[in-house]
PDB file of C-alpha atoms in Angstrom:
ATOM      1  CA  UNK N   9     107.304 106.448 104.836  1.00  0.00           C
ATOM      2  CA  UNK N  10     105.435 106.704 101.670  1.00  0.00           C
ATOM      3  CA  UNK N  11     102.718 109.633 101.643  1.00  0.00           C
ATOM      4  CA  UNK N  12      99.672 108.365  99.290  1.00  0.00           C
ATOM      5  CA  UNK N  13      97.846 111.179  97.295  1.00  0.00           C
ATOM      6  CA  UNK N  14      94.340 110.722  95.802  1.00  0.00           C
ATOM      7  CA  UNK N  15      94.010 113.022  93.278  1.00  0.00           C
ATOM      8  CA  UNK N  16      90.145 114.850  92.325  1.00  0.00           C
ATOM      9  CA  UNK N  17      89.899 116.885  89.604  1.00  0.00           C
ATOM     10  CA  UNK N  18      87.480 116.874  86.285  1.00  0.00           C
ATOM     11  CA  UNK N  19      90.024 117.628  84.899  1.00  0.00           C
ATOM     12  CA  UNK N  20      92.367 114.832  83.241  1.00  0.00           C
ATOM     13  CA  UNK N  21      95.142 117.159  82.305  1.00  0.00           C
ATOM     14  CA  UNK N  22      95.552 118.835  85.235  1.00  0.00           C
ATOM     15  CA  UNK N  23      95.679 115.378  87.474  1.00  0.00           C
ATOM     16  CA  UNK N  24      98.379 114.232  84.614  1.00  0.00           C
ATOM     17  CA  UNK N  25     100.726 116.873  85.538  1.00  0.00           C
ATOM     18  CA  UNK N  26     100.141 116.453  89.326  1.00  0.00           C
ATOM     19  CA  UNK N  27     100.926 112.980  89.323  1.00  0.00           C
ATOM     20  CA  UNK N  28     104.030 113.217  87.059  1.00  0.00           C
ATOM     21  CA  UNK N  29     105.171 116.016  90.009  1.00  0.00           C
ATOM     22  CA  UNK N  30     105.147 113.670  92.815  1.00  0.00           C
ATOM     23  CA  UNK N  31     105.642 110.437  90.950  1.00  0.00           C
ATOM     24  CA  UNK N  32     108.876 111.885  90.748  1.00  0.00           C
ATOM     25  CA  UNK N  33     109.370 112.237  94.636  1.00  0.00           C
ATOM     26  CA  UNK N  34     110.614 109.405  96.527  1.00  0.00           C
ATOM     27  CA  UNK N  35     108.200 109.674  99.617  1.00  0.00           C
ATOM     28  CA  UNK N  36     104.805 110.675  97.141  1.00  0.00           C
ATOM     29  CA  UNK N  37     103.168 107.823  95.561  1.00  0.00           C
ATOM     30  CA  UNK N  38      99.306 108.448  93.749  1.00  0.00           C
ATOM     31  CA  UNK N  39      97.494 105.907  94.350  1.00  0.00           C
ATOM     32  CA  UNK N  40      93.792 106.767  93.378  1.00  0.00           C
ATOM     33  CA  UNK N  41      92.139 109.557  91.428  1.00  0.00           C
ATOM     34  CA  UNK N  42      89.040 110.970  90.942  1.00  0.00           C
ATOM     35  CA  UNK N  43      87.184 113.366  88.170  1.00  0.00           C
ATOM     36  CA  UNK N  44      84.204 114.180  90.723  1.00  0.00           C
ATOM     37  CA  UNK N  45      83.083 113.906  94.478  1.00  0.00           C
ATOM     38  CA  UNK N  46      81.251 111.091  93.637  1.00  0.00           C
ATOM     39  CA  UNK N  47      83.854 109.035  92.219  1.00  0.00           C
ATOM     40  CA  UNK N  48      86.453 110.282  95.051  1.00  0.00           C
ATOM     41  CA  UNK N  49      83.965 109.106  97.704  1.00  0.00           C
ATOM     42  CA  UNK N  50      83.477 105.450  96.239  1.00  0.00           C
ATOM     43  CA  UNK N  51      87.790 105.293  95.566  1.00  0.00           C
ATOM     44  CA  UNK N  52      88.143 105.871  98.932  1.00  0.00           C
ATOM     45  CA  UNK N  53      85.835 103.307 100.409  1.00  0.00           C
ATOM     46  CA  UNK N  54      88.391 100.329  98.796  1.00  0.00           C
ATOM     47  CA  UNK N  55      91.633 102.646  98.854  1.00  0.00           C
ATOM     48  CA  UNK N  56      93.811 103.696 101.699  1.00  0.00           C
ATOM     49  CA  UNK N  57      94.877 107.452 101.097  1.00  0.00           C
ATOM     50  CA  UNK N  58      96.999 109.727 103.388  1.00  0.00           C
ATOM     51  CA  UNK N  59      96.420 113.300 101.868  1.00  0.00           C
ATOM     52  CA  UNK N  60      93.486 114.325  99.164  1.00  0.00           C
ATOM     53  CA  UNK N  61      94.238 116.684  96.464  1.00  0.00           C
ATOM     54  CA  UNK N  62      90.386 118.150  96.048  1.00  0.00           C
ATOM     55  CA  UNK N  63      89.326 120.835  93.420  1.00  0.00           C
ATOM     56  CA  UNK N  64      85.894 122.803  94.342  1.00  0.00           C
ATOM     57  CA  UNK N  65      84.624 123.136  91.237  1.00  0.00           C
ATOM     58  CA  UNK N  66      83.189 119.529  89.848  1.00  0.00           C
ATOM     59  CA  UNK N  67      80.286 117.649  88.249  1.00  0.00           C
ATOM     60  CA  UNK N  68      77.931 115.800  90.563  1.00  0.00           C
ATOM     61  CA  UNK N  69      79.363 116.501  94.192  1.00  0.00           C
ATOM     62  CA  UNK N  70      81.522 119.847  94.416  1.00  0.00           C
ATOM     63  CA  UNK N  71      84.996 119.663  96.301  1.00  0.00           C
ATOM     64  CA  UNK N  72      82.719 120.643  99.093  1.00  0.00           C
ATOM     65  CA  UNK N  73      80.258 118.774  99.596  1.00  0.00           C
ATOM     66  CA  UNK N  74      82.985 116.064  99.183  1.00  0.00           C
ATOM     67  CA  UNK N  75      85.450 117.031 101.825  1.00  0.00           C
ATOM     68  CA  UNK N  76      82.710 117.175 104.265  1.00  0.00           C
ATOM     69  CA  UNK N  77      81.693 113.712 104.061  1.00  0.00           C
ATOM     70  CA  UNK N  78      85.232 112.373 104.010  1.00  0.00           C
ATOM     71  CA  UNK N  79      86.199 114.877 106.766  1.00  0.00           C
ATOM     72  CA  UNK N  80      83.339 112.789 108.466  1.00  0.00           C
ATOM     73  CA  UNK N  81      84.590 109.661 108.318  1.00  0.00           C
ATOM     74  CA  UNK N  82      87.072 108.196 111.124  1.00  0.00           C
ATOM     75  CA  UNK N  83      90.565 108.049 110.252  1.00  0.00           C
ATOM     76  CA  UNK N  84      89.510 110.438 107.503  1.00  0.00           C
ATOM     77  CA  UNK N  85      92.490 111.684 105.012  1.00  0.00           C
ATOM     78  CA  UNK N  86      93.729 115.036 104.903  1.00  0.00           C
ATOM     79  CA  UNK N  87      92.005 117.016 102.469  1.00  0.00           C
ATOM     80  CA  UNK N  88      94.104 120.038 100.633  1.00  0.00           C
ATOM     81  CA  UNK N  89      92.280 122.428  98.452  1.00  0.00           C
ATOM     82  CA  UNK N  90      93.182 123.129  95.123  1.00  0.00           C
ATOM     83  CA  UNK N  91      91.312 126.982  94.209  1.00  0.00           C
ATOM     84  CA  UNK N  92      91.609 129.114  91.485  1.00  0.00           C
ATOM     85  CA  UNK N  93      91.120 132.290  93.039  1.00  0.00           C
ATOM     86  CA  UNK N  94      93.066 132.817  96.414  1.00  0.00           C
ATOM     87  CA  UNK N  95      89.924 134.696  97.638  1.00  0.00           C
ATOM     88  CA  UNK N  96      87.322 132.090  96.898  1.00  0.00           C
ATOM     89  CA  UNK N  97      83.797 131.294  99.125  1.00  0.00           C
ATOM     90  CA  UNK N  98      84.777 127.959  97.668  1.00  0.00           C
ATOM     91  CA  UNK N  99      88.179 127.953  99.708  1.00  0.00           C
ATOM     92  CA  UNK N 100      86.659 129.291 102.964  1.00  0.00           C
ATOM     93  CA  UNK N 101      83.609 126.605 102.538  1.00  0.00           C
ATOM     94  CA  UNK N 102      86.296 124.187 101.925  1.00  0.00           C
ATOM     95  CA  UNK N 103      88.484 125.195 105.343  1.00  0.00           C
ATOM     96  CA  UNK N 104      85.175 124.984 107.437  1.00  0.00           C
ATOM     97  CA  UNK N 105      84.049 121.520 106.048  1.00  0.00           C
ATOM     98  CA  UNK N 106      87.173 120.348 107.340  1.00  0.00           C
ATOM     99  CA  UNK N 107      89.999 120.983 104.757  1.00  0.00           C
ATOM    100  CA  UNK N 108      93.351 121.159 106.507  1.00  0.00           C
ATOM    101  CA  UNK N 109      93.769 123.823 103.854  1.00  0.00           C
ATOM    102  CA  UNK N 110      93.641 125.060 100.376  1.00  0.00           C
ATOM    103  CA  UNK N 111      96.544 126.097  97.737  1.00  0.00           C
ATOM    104  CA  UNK N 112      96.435 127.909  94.144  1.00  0.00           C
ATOM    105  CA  UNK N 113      96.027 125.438  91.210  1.00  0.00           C
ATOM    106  CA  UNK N 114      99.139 127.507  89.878  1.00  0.00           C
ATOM    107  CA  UNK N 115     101.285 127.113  92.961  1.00  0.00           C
ATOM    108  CA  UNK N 116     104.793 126.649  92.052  1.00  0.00           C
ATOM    109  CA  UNK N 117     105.484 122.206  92.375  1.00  0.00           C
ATOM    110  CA  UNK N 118     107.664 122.921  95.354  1.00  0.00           C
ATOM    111  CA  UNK N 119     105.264 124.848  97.127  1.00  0.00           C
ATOM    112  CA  UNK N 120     102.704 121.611  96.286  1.00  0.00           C
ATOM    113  CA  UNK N 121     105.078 119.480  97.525  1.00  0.00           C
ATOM    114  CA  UNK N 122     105.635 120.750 100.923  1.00  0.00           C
ATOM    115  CA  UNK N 123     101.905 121.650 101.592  1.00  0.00           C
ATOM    116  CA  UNK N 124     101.695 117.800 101.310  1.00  0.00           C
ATOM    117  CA  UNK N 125     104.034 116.619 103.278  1.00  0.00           C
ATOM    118  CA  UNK N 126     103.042 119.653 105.855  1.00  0.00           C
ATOM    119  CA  UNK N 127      99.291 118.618 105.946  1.00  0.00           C
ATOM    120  CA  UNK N 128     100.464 115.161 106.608  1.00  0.00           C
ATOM    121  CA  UNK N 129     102.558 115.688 109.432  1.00  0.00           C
ATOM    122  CA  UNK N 130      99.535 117.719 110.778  1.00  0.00           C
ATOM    123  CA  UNK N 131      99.984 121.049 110.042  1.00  0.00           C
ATOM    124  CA  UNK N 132      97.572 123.584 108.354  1.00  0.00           C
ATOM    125  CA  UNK N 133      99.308 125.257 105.342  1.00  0.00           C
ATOM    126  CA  UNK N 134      96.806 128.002 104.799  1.00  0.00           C
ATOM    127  CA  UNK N 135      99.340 130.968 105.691  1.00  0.00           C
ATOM    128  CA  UNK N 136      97.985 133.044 108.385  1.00  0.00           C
ATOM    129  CA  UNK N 137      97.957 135.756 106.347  1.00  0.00           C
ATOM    130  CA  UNK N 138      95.352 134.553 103.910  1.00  0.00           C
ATOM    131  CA  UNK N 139      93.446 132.574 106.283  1.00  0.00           C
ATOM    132  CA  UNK N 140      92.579 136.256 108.243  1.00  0.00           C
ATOM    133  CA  UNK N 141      91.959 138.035 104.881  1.00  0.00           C
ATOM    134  CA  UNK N 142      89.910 134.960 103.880  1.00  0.00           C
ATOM    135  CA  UNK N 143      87.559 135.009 107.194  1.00  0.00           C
ATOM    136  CA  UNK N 144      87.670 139.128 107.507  1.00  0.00           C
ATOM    137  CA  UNK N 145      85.930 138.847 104.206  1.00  0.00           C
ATOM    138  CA  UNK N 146      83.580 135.697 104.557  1.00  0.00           C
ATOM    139  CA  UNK N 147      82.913 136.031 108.742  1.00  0.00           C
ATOM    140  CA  UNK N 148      79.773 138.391 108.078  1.00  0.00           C
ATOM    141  CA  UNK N 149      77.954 134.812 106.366  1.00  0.00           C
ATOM    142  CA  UNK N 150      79.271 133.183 108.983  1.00  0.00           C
ATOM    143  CA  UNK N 151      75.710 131.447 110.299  1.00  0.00           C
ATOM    144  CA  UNK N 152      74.469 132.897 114.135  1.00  0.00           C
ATOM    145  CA  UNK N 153      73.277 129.745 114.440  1.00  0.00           C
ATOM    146  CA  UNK N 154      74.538 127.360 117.704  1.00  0.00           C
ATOM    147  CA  UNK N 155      76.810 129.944 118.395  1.00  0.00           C
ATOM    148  CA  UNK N 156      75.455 129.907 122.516  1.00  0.00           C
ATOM    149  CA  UNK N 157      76.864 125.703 122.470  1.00  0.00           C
ATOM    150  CA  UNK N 158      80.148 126.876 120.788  1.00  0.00           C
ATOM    151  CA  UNK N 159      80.919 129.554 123.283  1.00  0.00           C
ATOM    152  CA  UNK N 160      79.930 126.612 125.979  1.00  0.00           C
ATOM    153  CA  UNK N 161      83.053 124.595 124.224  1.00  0.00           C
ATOM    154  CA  UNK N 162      85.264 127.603 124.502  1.00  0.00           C
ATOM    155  CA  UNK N 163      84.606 127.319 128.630  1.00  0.00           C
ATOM    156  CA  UNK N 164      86.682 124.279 128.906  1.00  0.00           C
ATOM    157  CA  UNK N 165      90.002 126.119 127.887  1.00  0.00           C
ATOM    158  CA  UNK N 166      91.897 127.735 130.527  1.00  0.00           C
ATOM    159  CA  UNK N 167      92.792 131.035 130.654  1.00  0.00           C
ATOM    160  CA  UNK N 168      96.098 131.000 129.390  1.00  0.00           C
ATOM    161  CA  UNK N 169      94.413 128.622 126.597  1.00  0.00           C
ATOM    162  CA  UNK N 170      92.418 131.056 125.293  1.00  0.00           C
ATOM    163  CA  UNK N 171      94.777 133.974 125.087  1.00  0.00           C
ATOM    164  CA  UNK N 172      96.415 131.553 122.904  1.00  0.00           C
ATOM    165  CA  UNK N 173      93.576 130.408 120.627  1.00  0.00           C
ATOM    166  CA  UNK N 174      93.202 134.485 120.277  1.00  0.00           C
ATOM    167  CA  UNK N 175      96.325 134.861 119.187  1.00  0.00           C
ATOM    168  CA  UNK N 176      96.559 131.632 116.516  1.00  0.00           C
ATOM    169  CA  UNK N 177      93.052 133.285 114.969  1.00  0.00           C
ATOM    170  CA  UNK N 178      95.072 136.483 114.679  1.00  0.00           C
ATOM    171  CA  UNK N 179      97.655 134.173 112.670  1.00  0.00           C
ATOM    172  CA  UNK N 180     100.251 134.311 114.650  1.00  0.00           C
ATOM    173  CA  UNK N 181     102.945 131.564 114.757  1.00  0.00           C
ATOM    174  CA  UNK N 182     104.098 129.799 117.482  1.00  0.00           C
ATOM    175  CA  UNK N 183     107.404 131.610 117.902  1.00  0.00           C
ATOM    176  CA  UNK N 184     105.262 134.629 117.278  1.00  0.00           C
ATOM    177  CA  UNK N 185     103.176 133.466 120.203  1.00  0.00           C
ATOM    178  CA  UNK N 186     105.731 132.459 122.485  1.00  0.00           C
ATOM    179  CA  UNK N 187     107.220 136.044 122.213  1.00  0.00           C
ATOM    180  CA  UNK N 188     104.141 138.129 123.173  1.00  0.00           C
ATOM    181  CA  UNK N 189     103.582 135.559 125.688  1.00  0.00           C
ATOM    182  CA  UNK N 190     106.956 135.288 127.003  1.00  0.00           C
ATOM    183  CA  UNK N 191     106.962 131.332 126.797  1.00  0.00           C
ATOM    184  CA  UNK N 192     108.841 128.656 125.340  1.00  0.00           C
ATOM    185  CA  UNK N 193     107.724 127.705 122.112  1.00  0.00           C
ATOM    186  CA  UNK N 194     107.236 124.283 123.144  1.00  0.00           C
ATOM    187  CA  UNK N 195     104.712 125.621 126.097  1.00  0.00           C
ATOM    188  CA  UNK N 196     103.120 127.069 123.148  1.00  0.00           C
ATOM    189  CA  UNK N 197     102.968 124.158 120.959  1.00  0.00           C
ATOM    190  CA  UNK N 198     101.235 122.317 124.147  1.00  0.00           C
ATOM    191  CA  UNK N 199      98.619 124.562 124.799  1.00  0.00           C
ATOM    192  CA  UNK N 200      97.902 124.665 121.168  1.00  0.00           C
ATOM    193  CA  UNK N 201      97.522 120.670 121.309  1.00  0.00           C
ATOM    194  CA  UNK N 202      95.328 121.167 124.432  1.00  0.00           C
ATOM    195  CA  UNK N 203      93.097 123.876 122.754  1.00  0.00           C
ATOM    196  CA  UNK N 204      92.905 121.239 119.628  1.00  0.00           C
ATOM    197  CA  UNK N 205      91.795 118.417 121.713  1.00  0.00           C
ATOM    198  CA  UNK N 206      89.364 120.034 123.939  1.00  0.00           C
ATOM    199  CA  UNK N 207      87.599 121.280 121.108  1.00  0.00           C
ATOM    200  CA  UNK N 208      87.542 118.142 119.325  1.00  0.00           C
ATOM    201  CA  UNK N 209      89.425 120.328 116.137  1.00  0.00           C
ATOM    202  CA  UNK N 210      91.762 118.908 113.482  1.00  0.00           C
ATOM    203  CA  UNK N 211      94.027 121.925 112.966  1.00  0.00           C
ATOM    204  CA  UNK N 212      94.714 125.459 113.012  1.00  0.00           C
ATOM    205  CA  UNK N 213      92.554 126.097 110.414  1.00  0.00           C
ATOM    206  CA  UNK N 214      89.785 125.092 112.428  1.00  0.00           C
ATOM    207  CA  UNK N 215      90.932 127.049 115.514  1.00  0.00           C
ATOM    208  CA  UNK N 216      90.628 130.313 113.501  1.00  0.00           C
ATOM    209  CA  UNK N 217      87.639 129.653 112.036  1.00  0.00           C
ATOM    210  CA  UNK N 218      86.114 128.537 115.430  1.00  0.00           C
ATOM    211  CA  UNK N 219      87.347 131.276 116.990  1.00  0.00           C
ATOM    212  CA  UNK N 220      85.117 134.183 114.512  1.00  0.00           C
ATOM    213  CA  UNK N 221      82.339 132.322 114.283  1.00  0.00           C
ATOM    214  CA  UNK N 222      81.811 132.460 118.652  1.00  0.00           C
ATOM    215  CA  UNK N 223      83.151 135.769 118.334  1.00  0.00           C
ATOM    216  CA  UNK N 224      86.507 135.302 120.380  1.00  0.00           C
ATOM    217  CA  UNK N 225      88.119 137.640 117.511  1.00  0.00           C
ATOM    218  CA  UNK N 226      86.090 140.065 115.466  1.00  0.00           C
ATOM    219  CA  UNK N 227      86.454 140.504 111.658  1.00  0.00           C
ATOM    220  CA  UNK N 228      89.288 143.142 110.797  1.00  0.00           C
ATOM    221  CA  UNK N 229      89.890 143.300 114.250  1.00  0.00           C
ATOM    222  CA  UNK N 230      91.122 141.390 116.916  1.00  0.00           C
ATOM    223  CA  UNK N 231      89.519 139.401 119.927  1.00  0.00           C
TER     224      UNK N 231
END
């Protein structure tokens, strides 16, 4: 199955070398690009993409602003953030307007390659590492605002559920989980789908950022 990657950036050299990397990969195929948000947004409306290749930093409609109106849409694409600066408010905006995650324009083309095919399949591929250095920095902006609803969402988790979602926003893994938990990784997998749906989330991403913003797990601490 072919994967088909919109590329937006403003910058035409950049999407050049981009498309030559996975034009050379047999399941990649780039089928649109994009040098703003604008553009992207009126590609997509006649073009059928998979994953979105998004910078932040563009003319008329940031990266954004962008990925929150296609995160809107049903059947929206995945959106994968391309950043300068691994600690960027750009990044973290990105993550909570519903980017599945956000990579270094100088990533190595491997590690490019299998954050797309990862975000595909479903998967966050902001390591949990930087996602928890990312929020301990940003969650004091985090807005107070609606947090009372939010905590009402967290009610319909279980127990067991929540421990969990605790323990994702800490970054574990799920083989990380499944050993302080003493379950089977595919219990853990489950609740994780559980905690996803109930919440009406898209990813880990979102569980972690979710889970500081209602308080679950402090900043430079845990929950």
């Amino acid at each position: 199955m072919t994967i088909r990657v919109m590329l937006v950036d403003d910058q035409v050299l950049l999407r050049t070398g981009f498309r030559m990397v996975l034009a050379a990969q047999p399941d990649m195929e780039v089928v649109a690009e994009a040098g703003d948000g604008v553009e992207a947004l009126q590609v997509l409306r006649s073009t059928a993409v998979d994953v979105v290749l998004m910078d932040v930093r563009m003319p008329k409609l940031d990266g954004v602003e962008a990925t929150r109106r296609i995160c809107a849409e049903p059947d929206a694409p995945k959106v994968l953030i391309l950043t300068t600066f691994d600690l960027d408010e750009y990044a973290f905006s990105g993550l909570k307007a519903g980017a599945s995650g956000f990579m270094l324009k100088d990533v190595p083309p491997g590690d490019l390659l299998a954050a797309i095919r990862a975000v595909h399949s479903g998967d966050a591929v902001v390591a949990p590492s930087t996602t928890r250095r990312l929020l301990d920095r940003f969650a004091p902006m985090l807005p107070s605002v609606g947090k009372e609803p939010q905590h009402k969402e967290l009610e319909r988790l279980t127990e067991r559920e929540r421990e969990v979602m605790v323990l994702v926003a800490q970054g574990l893994s799920n083989g990380e989980i499944a050993a302080r938990l003493v379950l089977s990784e595919a219990t853990v997998k489950t609740h994780v789908g559980r905690i996803l749906t109930k919440l009406g989330l898209r990813d880990r991403v979102q569980v972690v950022v979710l889970a500081y913003e209602t308080g679950l797990v402090r900043a430079g601490g845990h929950g």
